[in-house]
Amino acid sequence: MEHSLSTSLTDDVTADVRVPASARAQRLRSGIVLATLLTCQMMIVLDITVMNVALPRIQTDLHFSSTGLSWVMNSYSLVFGGLLLLGGRAGDLFGRRNLFIAGAALFTVASLAGGLAQSAGWLLAARVVQGIGGAMAAPNTLALLTTTFPEPKARMRVLALFSGMSSAGFAIGLIVGGLLTEWLGWRSVMFINVPFGLVVVVLAILNLSAAQREPAHLDLPGALTATSGVAALVYGFISAASDGWGSATTDIALAAGVGLLVAFLVIESRASQPLLPLRLFTDRNRATAYANMFLVPMAGMSMFFFLTQFLQNVLGLSALATGFAFLPTALLMFTMIRLIPRLLTRFGPRPVTVTGAASMVAGLVLLTRLTPDSGYFPLLFIAMVLMGCGIGLSVSPLSVIIMSNVEPHEAGAAGGALQTLQQTGAALGLAVMVTIFGTAARGAGGSAQHALVSGMTTAFAAGAGIAALTLAVALSFRALSSD
C-alpha cells in the first residue's frame, strides 16, 4: 500500500544510540554509491546541452550540411527519449544494477567512438549508441537512488540532489561546452565522458548491491508501442522545428505518435504486468508532478536555446563567455538542492512549486523586453536569476514528489516515466518555440538583428504562457497536512 507524501516527508526515524561498528563503513559506501549515481546522471544530462556550443566547429571539421547538423543533437534525443520507458521497466525485471552498469559502459564507449569520428555518419552512429546507453542507465539511476536510500528523510535529500543536478546540468553543459571547445576543440566534449564513465562503471561494480529481480515478463506489446510512440512524437517535434507544422512528415509522425501512445495506454490498462503501471497516476500529487515535469522543460528550454544565440550573435560574446553568462542560473539551481528538502518539509509542494513557476513567468516576461541594444546588465542578469530560482524551485521538488512513496518494484517504471515526460516536454517546447520564432522573425522586417530579437521575444512570450500553465497546475498540489 502506498504511503502519502506527507507521511514520507515528515516521518521521524529513530535510531539506536549504540551504532554498530560497521555504520561508518556503511555510510562511506552509501556516499560512494550516491556520488557514482549522481555523476552518471550529470554526465548524461550534460551531453544533452554540452554539444550545442561545439556545433559550428563540428560542422566545419566533419562537413555537415546546415540541415544535417541538427541531427548531432536530434539523433541522441530521439533514441534517448524513445527508450527511457523500456530501460526503466527492463531494470525492474532484469536487475537495475546490471542495466545501469551496462548502460554507463555503453555510453562511455560510444563517447570515445564519437570523439574519434572521422565523418558525419560515424559521429551520428556514436550519438545513437550514446542515446541507447543513456536510456539504459538514466531511469535505473533514479530507481537505484530510491531503493538504496529507503529512509524517508535520506531519500528526500538524495532525490532533491538528483533533481537539482539534472536541472543545473542544462546550464552547466553550456559552460563546460564553452570551456572545452575553446581550449581543447570539439572532440574533447565527447572525450570528457570517458574518464568519468570509467570511474562510474568501476565504482558501480564494486559498490552497488544487486537488487532482487521481479519474477515477471517484459510487456513486449507495451514496450513496442511506447518506444515507437515516443520516438515518433520526438521525431515529429524535430520535424516541426525544421520543416514547420504544416509539413506532411510532421503531421504523419505526430499522428502516428499519438495513435501509438493511445494504443499503449489501452495495452497498459489491460496488462497484468504493465510496462507503465497506470496506478502511478492515481495519486494526485504524483500526477500533478508528472504534468509539470512535462511543462517546465517546455517553458525553460526557450531560455537556454535562444539566449545562447542572443549572447553570441547580438552581444558578440565568445563560446566561453556565453557559457559563463549562464553561471547565475546554474548557481541558483544548485542552491535549490540544499534548500528543497527543508522547504518541502516546512511548506509542502504547493507553495514551493507555485513560487518557482511565478519566478519563471517573471523571468520569461522580462526577456520579452530584449532589444538589439540590450546589454547583459541589468535585464539579462535579472532574468537569469529569476529563471535559476524558478526552474530550481519548480523542478527540484518533482522527483521527490514522484519517487518518495513509489513501491520498490515499480521504481524503475516511475523513473522512466518521469524522464520520458521531461525529455518529450523539452523536445516539444523547443519545436514550438523555434516555429514561433521563425514565423515572428520573418514578419518583423528591419535589420537582421532586429528580426532575430523580435523572433526571440515572441518565443519568450509563448514560453511565459506555458510557464503560467505550470503555475496553474502547481496550484492543484495537495497540502502536506491533508491526506
Tab-separated table of C-alpha atoms in Angstrom:
chain	number	residue	atom	x	y	z
A	1	MET	CA	0.000	0.000	0.000
A	2	GLU	CA	1.394	3.422	-0.900
A	3	HIS	CA	2.010	5.903	1.897
A	4	SER	CA	1.141	9.541	1.315
A	5	LEU	CA	3.821	12.092	0.512
A	6	SER	CA	3.002	13.754	3.806
A	7	THR	CA	3.961	10.605	5.726
A	8	SER	CA	7.117	10.134	3.616
A	9	LEU	CA	8.333	13.687	4.215
A	10	THR	CA	7.503	14.075	7.915
A	11	ASP	CA	8.156	10.645	9.491
A	12	ASP	CA	10.705	10.781	12.306
A	13	VAL	CA	13.023	7.821	12.061
A	14	THR	CA	14.554	6.716	15.378
A	15	ALA	CA	17.911	5.014	15.654
A	16	ASP	CA	19.648	3.019	18.372
A	17	VAL	CA	22.108	5.106	20.360
A	18	ARG	CA	24.692	2.382	20.093
A	19	VAL	CA	25.653	2.488	16.444
A	20	PRO	CA	27.176	-0.766	15.120
A	21	ALA	CA	30.855	-0.734	14.323
A	22	SER	CA	30.077	-1.201	10.631
A	23	ALA	CA	27.974	2.001	10.486
A	24	ARG	CA	30.871	4.167	9.315
A	25	ALA	CA	31.745	1.753	6.548
A	26	GLN	CA	28.110	1.605	5.517
A	27	ARG	CA	27.851	5.412	5.449
A	28	LEU	CA	31.039	5.605	3.370
A	29	ARG	CA	29.674	3.031	0.939
A	30	SER	CA	26.355	4.890	0.711
A	31	GLY	CA	28.260	8.104	-0.023
A	32	ILE	CA	30.221	6.392	-2.812
A	33	VAL	CA	27.017	4.961	-4.271
A	34	LEU	CA	25.380	8.402	-4.180
A	35	ALA	CA	28.383	10.057	-5.863
A	36	THR	CA	28.501	7.308	-8.503
A	37	LEU	CA	24.829	7.598	-9.414
A	38	LEU	CA	24.804	11.403	-9.438
A	39	THR	CA	27.974	11.530	-11.563
A	40	CYS	CA	26.355	9.260	-14.135
A	41	GLN	CA	23.192	11.368	-14.201
A	42	MET	CA	25.178	14.583	-14.590
A	43	MET	CA	27.210	13.019	-17.418
A	44	ILE	CA	24.042	12.010	-19.298
A	45	VAL	CA	22.282	15.353	-18.775
A	46	LEU	CA	25.358	17.374	-19.720
A	47	ASP	CA	25.529	15.519	-23.017
A	48	ILE	CA	22.147	16.957	-23.985
A	49	THR	CA	23.441	20.558	-23.940
A	50	VAL	CA	27.252	20.367	-23.955
A	51	MET	CA	27.297	19.724	-27.707
A	52	ASN	CA	25.421	22.947	-28.550
A	53	VAL	CA	28.404	25.257	-28.271
A	54	ALA	CA	30.604	22.860	-30.286
A	55	LEU	CA	28.252	22.532	-33.274
A	56	PRO	CA	29.867	25.197	-35.529
A	57	ARG	CA	33.291	23.527	-35.281
A	58	ILE	CA	31.805	20.049	-35.766
A	59	GLN	CA	30.138	21.282	-38.951
A	60	THR	CA	33.445	22.595	-40.292
A	61	ASP	CA	35.529	19.529	-39.404
A	62	LEU	CA	33.104	16.785	-40.473
A	63	HIS	CA	31.456	18.656	-43.369
A	64	PHE	CA	27.873	18.537	-42.099
A	65	SER	CA	25.211	20.320	-44.115
A	66	SER	CA	23.202	23.009	-42.321
A	67	THR	CA	20.183	20.719	-42.052
A	68	GLY	CA	22.222	17.636	-41.235
A	69	LEU	CA	23.973	19.361	-38.336
A	70	SER	CA	20.779	19.371	-36.252
A	71	TRP	CA	20.917	15.572	-36.202
A	72	VAL	CA	24.005	15.697	-33.971
A	73	MET	CA	21.526	16.719	-31.265
A	74	ASN	CA	18.376	15.085	-32.587
A	75	SER	CA	19.786	11.561	-33.079
A	76	TYR	CA	20.625	11.426	-29.383
A	77	SER	CA	17.288	12.946	-28.266
A	78	LEU	CA	15.251	10.642	-30.484
A	79	VAL	CA	16.806	7.400	-29.222
A	80	PHE	CA	17.178	8.521	-25.614
A	81	GLY	CA	13.582	9.747	-25.337
A	82	GLY	CA	12.147	6.755	-27.146
A	83	LEU	CA	13.836	4.085	-24.991
A	84	LEU	CA	13.557	5.580	-21.481
A	85	LEU	CA	10.352	3.766	-20.519
A	86	LEU	CA	11.720	0.467	-21.778
A	87	GLY	CA	15.015	0.997	-19.972
A	88	GLY	CA	13.262	1.715	-16.690
A	89	ARG	CA	10.979	-1.298	-16.781
A	90	ALA	CA	13.752	-3.604	-18.033
A	91	GLY	CA	15.742	-2.624	-14.950
A	92	ASP	CA	12.826	-3.607	-12.712
A	93	LEU	CA	12.675	-7.025	-14.318
A	94	PHE	CA	16.279	-7.890	-15.186
A	95	GLY	CA	18.201	-6.074	-12.467
A	96	ARG	CA	18.758	-2.333	-12.103
A	97	ARG	CA	22.421	-2.764	-11.230
A	98	ASN	CA	23.055	-4.772	-14.402
A	99	LEU	CA	21.189	-2.313	-16.639
A	100	PHE	CA	22.875	0.674	-15.007
A	101	ILE	CA	26.401	-0.703	-15.419
A	102	ALA	CA	25.759	-1.878	-18.990
A	103	GLY	CA	24.215	1.473	-19.915
A	104	ALA	CA	27.034	3.522	-18.387
A	105	ALA	CA	29.652	1.330	-20.120
A	106	LEU	CA	27.885	1.605	-23.491
A	107	PHE	CA	27.571	5.385	-23.106
A	108	THR	CA	31.295	5.628	-22.310
A	109	VAL	CA	32.392	3.512	-25.286
A	110	ALA	CA	30.096	5.480	-27.614
A	111	SER	CA	31.566	8.766	-26.314
A	112	LEU	CA	35.075	7.536	-27.134
A	113	ALA	CA	33.928	6.491	-30.608
A	114	GLY	CA	32.242	9.871	-31.160
A	115	GLY	CA	35.405	11.735	-30.197
A	116	LEU	CA	37.355	9.706	-32.763
A	117	ALA	CA	34.764	10.277	-35.525
A	118	GLN	CA	36.188	10.949	-38.991
A	119	SER	CA	32.887	11.502	-40.794
A	120	ALA	CA	29.382	12.783	-40.200
A	121	GLY	CA	27.872	9.296	-40.338
A	122	TRP	CA	30.394	7.987	-37.806
A	123	LEU	CA	29.507	10.727	-35.308
A	124	LEU	CA	25.751	10.240	-35.768
A	125	ALA	CA	26.086	6.477	-35.209
A	126	ALA	CA	28.017	7.155	-31.981
A	127	ARG	CA	25.297	9.567	-30.835
A	128	VAL	CA	22.629	6.904	-31.413
A	129	VAL	CA	24.578	4.409	-29.283
A	130	GLN	CA	25.023	7.099	-26.621
A	131	GLY	CA	21.241	7.506	-26.576
A	132	ILE	CA	20.765	3.747	-26.079
A	133	GLY	CA	23.281	3.692	-23.211
A	134	GLY	CA	21.720	6.763	-21.621
A	135	ALA	CA	18.231	5.250	-21.791
A	136	MET	CA	19.523	2.106	-20.044
A	137	ALA	CA	21.326	3.996	-17.273
A	138	ALA	CA	19.207	7.087	-16.555
A	139	PRO	CA	15.914	5.584	-15.272
A	140	ASN	CA	17.796	2.965	-13.286
A	141	THR	CA	19.914	5.705	-11.690
A	142	LEU	CA	16.737	7.154	-10.198
A	143	ALA	CA	15.379	3.731	-9.210
A	144	LEU	CA	18.663	2.772	-7.510
A	145	LEU	CA	18.669	6.011	-5.535
A	146	THR	CA	15.126	5.310	-4.365
A	147	THR	CA	15.828	1.760	-3.229
A	148	THR	CA	19.338	2.378	-1.850
A	149	PHE	CA	18.093	5.138	0.458
A	150	PRO	CA	14.788	3.830	1.862
A	151	GLU	CA	14.706	6.038	4.985
A	152	PRO	CA	12.279	8.916	4.180
A	153	LYS	CA	14.496	11.884	5.089
A	154	ALA	CA	17.577	10.432	3.393
A	155	ARG	CA	15.529	9.539	0.318
A	156	MET	CA	14.125	13.063	0.092
A	157	ARG	CA	17.630	14.533	0.333
A	158	VAL	CA	19.143	12.338	-2.390
A	159	LEU	CA	16.153	12.798	-4.695
A	160	ALA	CA	16.483	16.567	-4.305
A	161	LEU	CA	20.180	16.224	-5.165
A	162	PHE	CA	19.298	14.142	-8.220
A	163	SER	CA	16.699	16.623	-9.430
A	164	GLY	CA	18.944	19.612	-8.796
A	165	MET	CA	21.850	18.001	-10.645
A	166	SER	CA	19.561	17.197	-13.550
A	167	SER	CA	18.214	20.747	-13.743
A	168	ALA	CA	21.531	22.517	-13.317
A	169	GLY	CA	23.119	20.199	-15.886
A	170	PHE	CA	21.429	22.081	-18.717
A	171	ALA	CA	23.125	25.344	-17.733
A	172	ILE	CA	26.428	23.730	-16.732
A	173	GLY	CA	26.544	21.949	-20.089
A	174	LEU	CA	26.805	25.312	-21.827
A	175	ILE	CA	29.639	26.386	-19.524
A	176	VAL	CA	31.548	23.106	-19.878
A	177	GLY	CA	30.941	23.036	-23.625
A	178	GLY	CA	32.304	26.556	-23.981
A	179	LEU	CA	35.404	25.781	-21.930
A	180	LEU	CA	36.253	22.545	-23.709
A	181	THR	CA	35.527	23.802	-27.219
A	182	GLU	CA	37.514	26.995	-26.703
A	183	TRP	CA	40.569	25.340	-25.129
A	184	LEU	CA	40.736	21.778	-26.452
A	185	GLY	CA	38.478	21.550	-29.509
A	186	TRP	CA	35.102	19.913	-30.067
A	187	ARG	CA	36.355	16.325	-29.699
A	188	SER	CA	37.096	16.970	-26.027
A	189	VAL	CA	33.346	17.430	-25.491
A	190	MET	CA	32.982	13.713	-26.272
A	191	PHE	CA	36.241	12.530	-24.692
A	192	ILE	CA	35.446	14.132	-21.320
A	193	ASN	CA	32.810	11.435	-20.745
A	194	VAL	CA	35.375	8.633	-20.936
A	195	PRO	CA	37.267	9.059	-17.636
A	196	PHE	CA	34.063	9.862	-15.752
A	197	GLY	CA	32.284	6.915	-17.343
A	198	LEU	CA	35.090	4.513	-16.446
A	199	VAL	CA	35.047	5.685	-12.818
A	200	VAL	CA	31.254	5.293	-12.694
A	201	VAL	CA	31.412	1.739	-14.076
A	202	VAL	CA	34.226	0.618	-11.728
A	203	LEU	CA	32.629	2.146	-8.623
A	204	ALA	CA	29.240	0.695	-9.558
A	205	ILE	CA	30.691	-2.810	-9.944
A	206	LEU	CA	32.427	-2.533	-6.564
A	207	ASN	CA	29.709	-0.841	-4.517
A	208	LEU	CA	26.239	-1.300	-5.987
A	209	SER	CA	24.282	-4.143	-4.441
A	210	ALA	CA	22.361	-6.429	-6.766
A	211	ALA	CA	18.647	-5.748	-6.338
A	212	GLN	CA	16.212	-8.637	-6.337
A	213	ARG	CA	14.695	-9.206	-9.751
A	214	GLU	CA	10.948	-9.337	-10.145
A	215	PRO	CA	9.524	-12.696	-11.277
A	216	ALA	CA	7.832	-11.237	-14.339
A	217	HIS	CA	7.952	-10.982	-18.111
A	218	LEU	CA	8.607	-7.806	-20.056
A	219	ASP	CA	5.456	-6.289	-21.539
A	220	LEU	CA	6.615	-6.507	-25.166
A	221	PRO	CA	3.456	-5.047	-26.824
A	222	GLY	CA	3.630	-2.138	-24.359
A	223	ALA	CA	7.360	-1.749	-24.971
A	224	LEU	CA	6.893	-1.657	-28.745
A	225	THR	CA	4.035	0.856	-28.741
A	226	ALA	CA	5.609	3.079	-26.050
A	227	THR	CA	9.051	3.185	-27.646
A	228	SER	CA	7.680	3.690	-31.168
A	229	GLY	CA	5.129	6.249	-29.972
A	230	VAL	CA	7.581	8.414	-28.040
A	231	ALA	CA	10.155	8.157	-30.848
A	232	ALA	CA	7.512	9.191	-33.418
A	233	LEU	CA	6.467	12.159	-31.279
A	234	VAL	CA	10.046	13.303	-30.731
A	235	TYR	CA	10.717	12.927	-34.463
A	236	GLY	CA	7.540	14.886	-35.226
A	237	PHE	CA	8.625	17.696	-32.919
A	238	ILE	CA	12.071	17.750	-34.529
A	239	SER	CA	10.460	17.865	-37.976
A	240	ALA	CA	8.163	20.691	-36.874
A	241	ALA	CA	11.160	22.748	-35.786
A	242	SER	CA	12.930	22.293	-39.142
A	243	ASP	CA	10.071	21.959	-41.660
A	244	GLY	CA	7.128	23.641	-39.912
A	245	TRP	CA	3.855	22.324	-38.514
A	246	GLY	CA	2.275	22.057	-41.968
A	247	SER	CA	4.838	19.553	-43.236
A	248	ALA	CA	3.475	16.139	-44.223
A	249	THR	CA	6.359	14.471	-42.378
A	250	THR	CA	5.479	16.372	-39.230
A	251	ASP	CA	1.781	15.557	-39.461
A	252	ILE	CA	2.343	11.848	-40.150
A	253	ALA	CA	4.909	11.475	-37.356
A	254	LEU	CA	2.775	13.272	-34.772
A	255	ALA	CA	-0.383	11.388	-35.768
A	256	ALA	CA	1.479	8.079	-35.612
A	257	GLY	CA	2.944	9.014	-32.235
A	258	VAL	CA	-0.437	9.913	-30.753
A	259	GLY	CA	-2.030	6.771	-32.163
A	260	LEU	CA	0.716	4.522	-30.820
A	261	LEU	CA	0.551	6.113	-27.370
A	262	VAL	CA	-3.224	5.677	-27.257
A	263	ALA	CA	-2.672	2.011	-28.125
A	264	PHE	CA	-0.023	1.865	-25.399
A	265	LEU	CA	-2.443	3.172	-22.773
A	266	VAL	CA	-5.064	0.625	-23.831
A	267	ILE	CA	-2.493	-2.185	-23.586
A	268	GLU	CA	-1.276	-0.977	-20.185
A	269	SER	CA	-4.818	-0.799	-18.777
A	270	ARG	CA	-5.308	-4.487	-19.623
A	271	ALA	CA	-1.826	-5.938	-18.988
A	272	SER	CA	-1.275	-7.976	-15.827
A	273	GLN	CA	2.362	-6.790	-15.629
A	274	PRO	CA	2.395	-3.440	-17.455
A	275	LEU	CA	5.453	-1.572	-18.682
A	276	LEU	CA	3.997	1.566	-17.047
A	277	PRO	CA	1.572	0.842	-14.181
A	278	LEU	CA	-1.210	3.398	-14.639
A	279	ARG	CA	-1.825	3.393	-10.887
A	280	LEU	CA	1.262	5.603	-10.652
A	281	PHE	CA	-1.023	8.424	-11.814
A	282	THR	CA	-3.825	7.801	-9.301
A	283	ASP	CA	-2.038	9.740	-6.555
A	284	ARG	CA	-2.957	13.416	-7.073
A	285	ASN	CA	0.381	14.890	-6.066
A	286	ARG	CA	2.327	12.436	-8.219
A	287	ALA	CA	0.068	13.035	-11.239
A	288	THR	CA	0.463	16.808	-10.794
A	289	ALA	CA	4.247	16.431	-10.532
A	290	TYR	CA	4.305	14.355	-13.724
A	291	ALA	CA	2.310	17.074	-15.524
A	292	ASN	CA	4.764	19.783	-14.504
A	293	MET	CA	7.743	17.555	-15.306
A	294	PHE	CA	6.413	17.789	-18.880
A	295	LEU	CA	5.534	21.515	-18.838
A	296	VAL	CA	8.522	23.109	-17.067
A	297	PRO	CA	11.102	21.950	-19.671
A	298	MET	CA	8.737	23.171	-22.404
A	299	ALA	CA	8.948	26.681	-20.999
A	300	GLY	CA	12.561	26.605	-19.817
A	301	MET	CA	14.219	25.300	-22.987
A	302	SER	CA	13.446	28.551	-24.819
A	303	MET	CA	15.740	30.476	-22.475
A	304	PHE	CA	18.778	28.240	-22.991
A	305	PHE	CA	18.319	27.879	-26.752
A	306	PHE	CA	17.598	31.499	-27.690
A	307	LEU	CA	19.797	33.264	-25.143
A	308	THR	CA	22.787	31.265	-26.404
A	309	GLN	CA	22.159	32.800	-29.835
A	310	PHE	CA	21.474	36.285	-28.431
A	311	LEU	CA	24.706	36.313	-26.441
A	312	GLN	CA	26.837	35.188	-29.400
A	313	ASN	CA	25.086	36.737	-32.417
A	314	VAL	CA	23.842	40.001	-30.886
A	315	LEU	CA	26.212	40.757	-27.997
A	316	GLY	CA	29.164	39.142	-29.797
A	317	LEU	CA	30.350	37.007	-26.890
A	318	SER	CA	32.689	34.055	-27.419
A	319	ALA	CA	31.611	30.467	-26.756
A	320	LEU	CA	33.465	30.573	-23.433
A	321	ALA	CA	31.915	33.880	-22.321
A	322	THR	CA	28.487	32.642	-23.394
A	323	GLY	CA	28.827	29.620	-21.141
A	324	PHE	CA	29.818	31.745	-18.155
A	325	ALA	CA	26.918	34.108	-18.792
A	326	PHE	CA	24.652	31.294	-17.604
A	327	LEU	CA	26.552	30.967	-14.312
A	328	PRO	CA	23.891	32.797	-12.204
A	329	THR	CA	21.260	30.349	-13.406
A	330	ALA	CA	23.430	27.308	-12.679
A	331	LEU	CA	24.476	28.541	-9.222
A	332	LEU	CA	20.910	29.233	-8.169
A	333	MET	CA	19.773	25.817	-9.376
A	334	PHE	CA	22.477	24.221	-7.227
A	335	THR	CA	21.401	26.375	-4.283
A	336	MET	CA	17.949	24.859	-4.553
A	337	ILE	CA	19.488	21.410	-3.989
A	338	ARG	CA	20.257	22.401	-0.384
A	339	LEU	CA	17.006	24.239	0.207
A	340	ILE	CA	14.399	21.915	-1.300
A	341	PRO	CA	14.333	19.226	1.448
A	342	ARG	CA	13.758	21.844	4.156
A	343	LEU	CA	11.312	23.867	2.073
A	344	LEU	CA	9.238	20.811	1.179
A	345	THR	CA	9.106	19.610	4.776
A	346	ARG	CA	8.100	23.020	6.093
A	347	PHE	CA	5.778	24.346	3.402
A	348	GLY	CA	4.756	21.399	1.238
A	349	PRO	CA	4.862	21.087	-2.561
A	350	ARG	CA	2.254	23.710	-3.469
A	351	PRO	CA	3.921	26.915	-2.113
A	352	VAL	CA	7.369	25.794	-3.318
A	353	THR	CA	6.347	24.951	-6.879
A	354	VAL	CA	3.961	27.917	-7.176
A	355	THR	CA	6.771	30.271	-6.158
A	356	GLY	CA	9.068	28.635	-8.714
A	357	ALA	CA	6.512	28.845	-11.512
A	358	ALA	CA	5.817	32.514	-10.716
A	359	SER	CA	9.553	33.245	-10.839
A	360	MET	CA	9.783	31.509	-14.229
A	361	VAL	CA	6.885	33.598	-15.568
A	362	ALA	CA	8.557	36.796	-14.340
A	363	GLY	CA	11.905	35.848	-15.902
A	364	LEU	CA	10.406	34.998	-19.299
A	365	VAL	CA	8.221	38.122	-19.298
A	366	LEU	CA	11.336	40.199	-18.605
A	367	LEU	CA	13.075	38.544	-21.584
A	368	THR	CA	10.283	39.773	-23.868
A	369	ARG	CA	11.740	43.262	-23.271
A	370	LEU	CA	15.025	42.433	-25.021
A	371	THR	CA	16.162	44.710	-27.851
A	372	PRO	CA	19.280	44.634	-30.078
A	373	ASP	CA	20.746	47.307	-27.750
A	374	SER	CA	20.176	45.370	-24.510
A	375	GLY	CA	23.305	44.555	-22.531
A	376	TYR	CA	23.933	41.726	-20.092
A	377	PHE	CA	23.292	44.008	-17.115
A	378	PRO	CA	20.730	44.565	-15.772
A	379	LEU	CA	17.973	42.920	-17.844
A	380	LEU	CA	19.616	39.624	-18.800
A	381	PHE	CA	21.246	39.169	-15.418
A	382	ILE	CA	17.976	39.673	-13.518
A	383	ALA	CA	16.142	37.358	-15.926
A	384	MET	CA	18.759	34.622	-15.427
A	385	VAL	CA	18.498	34.976	-11.640
A	386	LEU	CA	14.701	34.659	-11.834
A	387	MET	CA	14.949	31.656	-14.149
A	388	GLY	CA	17.531	29.950	-11.946
A	389	CYS	CA	15.283	30.319	-8.896
A	390	GLY	CA	12.197	29.446	-10.927
A	391	ILE	CA	13.459	26.272	-12.588
A	392	GLY	CA	15.155	25.137	-9.386
A	393	LEU	CA	12.021	25.556	-7.269
A	394	SER	CA	9.729	24.206	-9.993
A	395	VAL	CA	11.697	21.081	-10.958
A	396	SER	CA	13.731	20.051	-7.907
A	397	PRO	CA	10.678	19.028	-5.809
A	398	LEU	CA	9.130	16.966	-8.603
A	399	SER	CA	11.460	13.961	-8.409
A	400	VAL	CA	10.956	13.888	-4.653
A	401	ILE	CA	7.165	14.008	-5.006
A	402	ILE	CA	7.073	11.346	-7.728
A	403	MET	CA	9.543	8.879	-6.238
A	404	SER	CA	9.157	9.336	-2.477
A	405	ASN	CA	6.349	6.799	-1.990
A	406	VAL	CA	6.673	4.558	-5.044
A	407	GLU	CA	6.651	0.830	-4.350
A	408	PRO	CA	10.198	-0.540	-4.780
A	409	HIS	CA	9.224	-2.958	-7.561
A	410	GLU	CA	7.842	-0.017	-9.607
A	411	ALA	CA	10.694	2.436	-9.046
A	412	GLY	CA	12.224	1.853	-12.493
A	413	ALA	CA	8.904	2.355	-14.269
A	414	ALA	CA	8.199	5.544	-12.283
A	415	GLY	CA	11.685	6.909	-13.034
A	416	GLY	CA	11.394	6.039	-16.710
A	417	ALA	CA	8.049	7.839	-16.950
A	418	LEU	CA	9.495	10.907	-15.199
A	419	GLN	CA	12.429	11.224	-17.567
A	420	THR	CA	10.347	10.393	-20.652
A	421	LEU	CA	7.960	13.249	-19.854
A	422	GLN	CA	10.889	15.586	-19.189
A	423	GLN	CA	12.618	14.701	-22.456
A	424	THR	CA	9.433	14.832	-24.531
A	425	GLY	CA	8.427	18.148	-22.963
A	426	ALA	CA	11.806	19.659	-23.805
A	427	ALA	CA	11.616	18.408	-27.417
A	428	LEU	CA	8.061	19.679	-27.897
A	429	GLY	CA	8.843	23.007	-26.249
A	430	LEU	CA	11.863	23.591	-28.465
A	431	ALA	CA	9.884	22.696	-31.602
A	432	VAL	CA	7.046	25.056	-30.664
A	433	MET	CA	9.411	27.896	-29.752
A	434	VAL	CA	11.532	27.543	-32.902
A	435	THR	CA	8.414	27.559	-35.084
A	436	ILE	CA	7.059	30.673	-33.315
A	437	PHE	CA	10.484	32.298	-33.562
A	438	GLY	CA	10.754	31.636	-37.310
A	439	THR	CA	7.277	32.989	-38.061
A	440	ALA	CA	7.820	36.156	-35.996
A	441	ALA	CA	11.323	36.781	-37.371
A	442	ARG	CA	10.156	36.506	-40.981
A	443	GLY	CA	7.380	39.038	-40.391
A	444	ALA	CA	9.445	41.507	-38.363
A	445	GLY	CA	11.227	43.355	-41.165
A	446	GLY	CA	14.085	45.730	-40.484
A	447	SER	CA	17.679	44.642	-39.931
A	448	ALA	CA	18.744	41.050	-39.444
A	449	GLN	CA	19.453	41.683	-35.762
A	450	HIS	CA	16.050	43.320	-35.268
A	451	ALA	CA	14.298	40.357	-36.888
A	452	LEU	CA	16.346	37.923	-34.782
A	453	VAL	CA	15.496	39.640	-31.493
A	454	SER	CA	11.862	40.123	-32.494
A	455	GLY	CA	11.525	36.385	-33.099
A	456	MET	CA	13.177	35.623	-29.773
A	457	THR	CA	10.956	37.927	-27.738
A	458	THR	CA	7.847	36.416	-29.336
A	459	ALA	CA	9.116	32.947	-28.419
A	460	PHE	CA	9.786	34.121	-24.860
A	461	ALA	CA	6.205	35.368	-24.654
A	462	ALA	CA	4.991	31.899	-25.635
A	463	GLY	CA	7.320	30.412	-23.031
A	464	ALA	CA	5.828	32.727	-20.404
A	465	GLY	CA	2.383	31.435	-21.351
A	466	ILE	CA	3.493	27.821	-20.810
A	467	ALA	CA	5.136	28.821	-17.510
A	468	ALA	CA	1.805	30.349	-16.455
A	469	LEU	CA	0.219	26.958	-17.160
A	470	THR	CA	2.764	25.322	-14.827
A	471	LEU	CA	1.654	27.818	-12.192
A	472	ALA	CA	-1.971	26.766	-12.634
A	473	VAL	CA	-1.028	23.072	-12.419
A	474	ALA	CA	1.080	23.666	-9.292
A	475	LEU	CA	-1.968	25.100	-7.529
A	476	SER	CA	-3.549	21.638	-7.623
A	477	PHE	CA	-0.903	20.082	-5.355
A	478	ARG	CA	-2.453	18.747	-2.158
A	479	ALA	CA	-1.135	20.370	1.018
A	480	LEU	CA	1.032	18.196	3.231
A	481	SER	CA	-1.367	18.463	6.125
A	482	SER	CA	-4.211	16.887	4.180
A	483	ASP	CA	-4.305	13.260	3.263
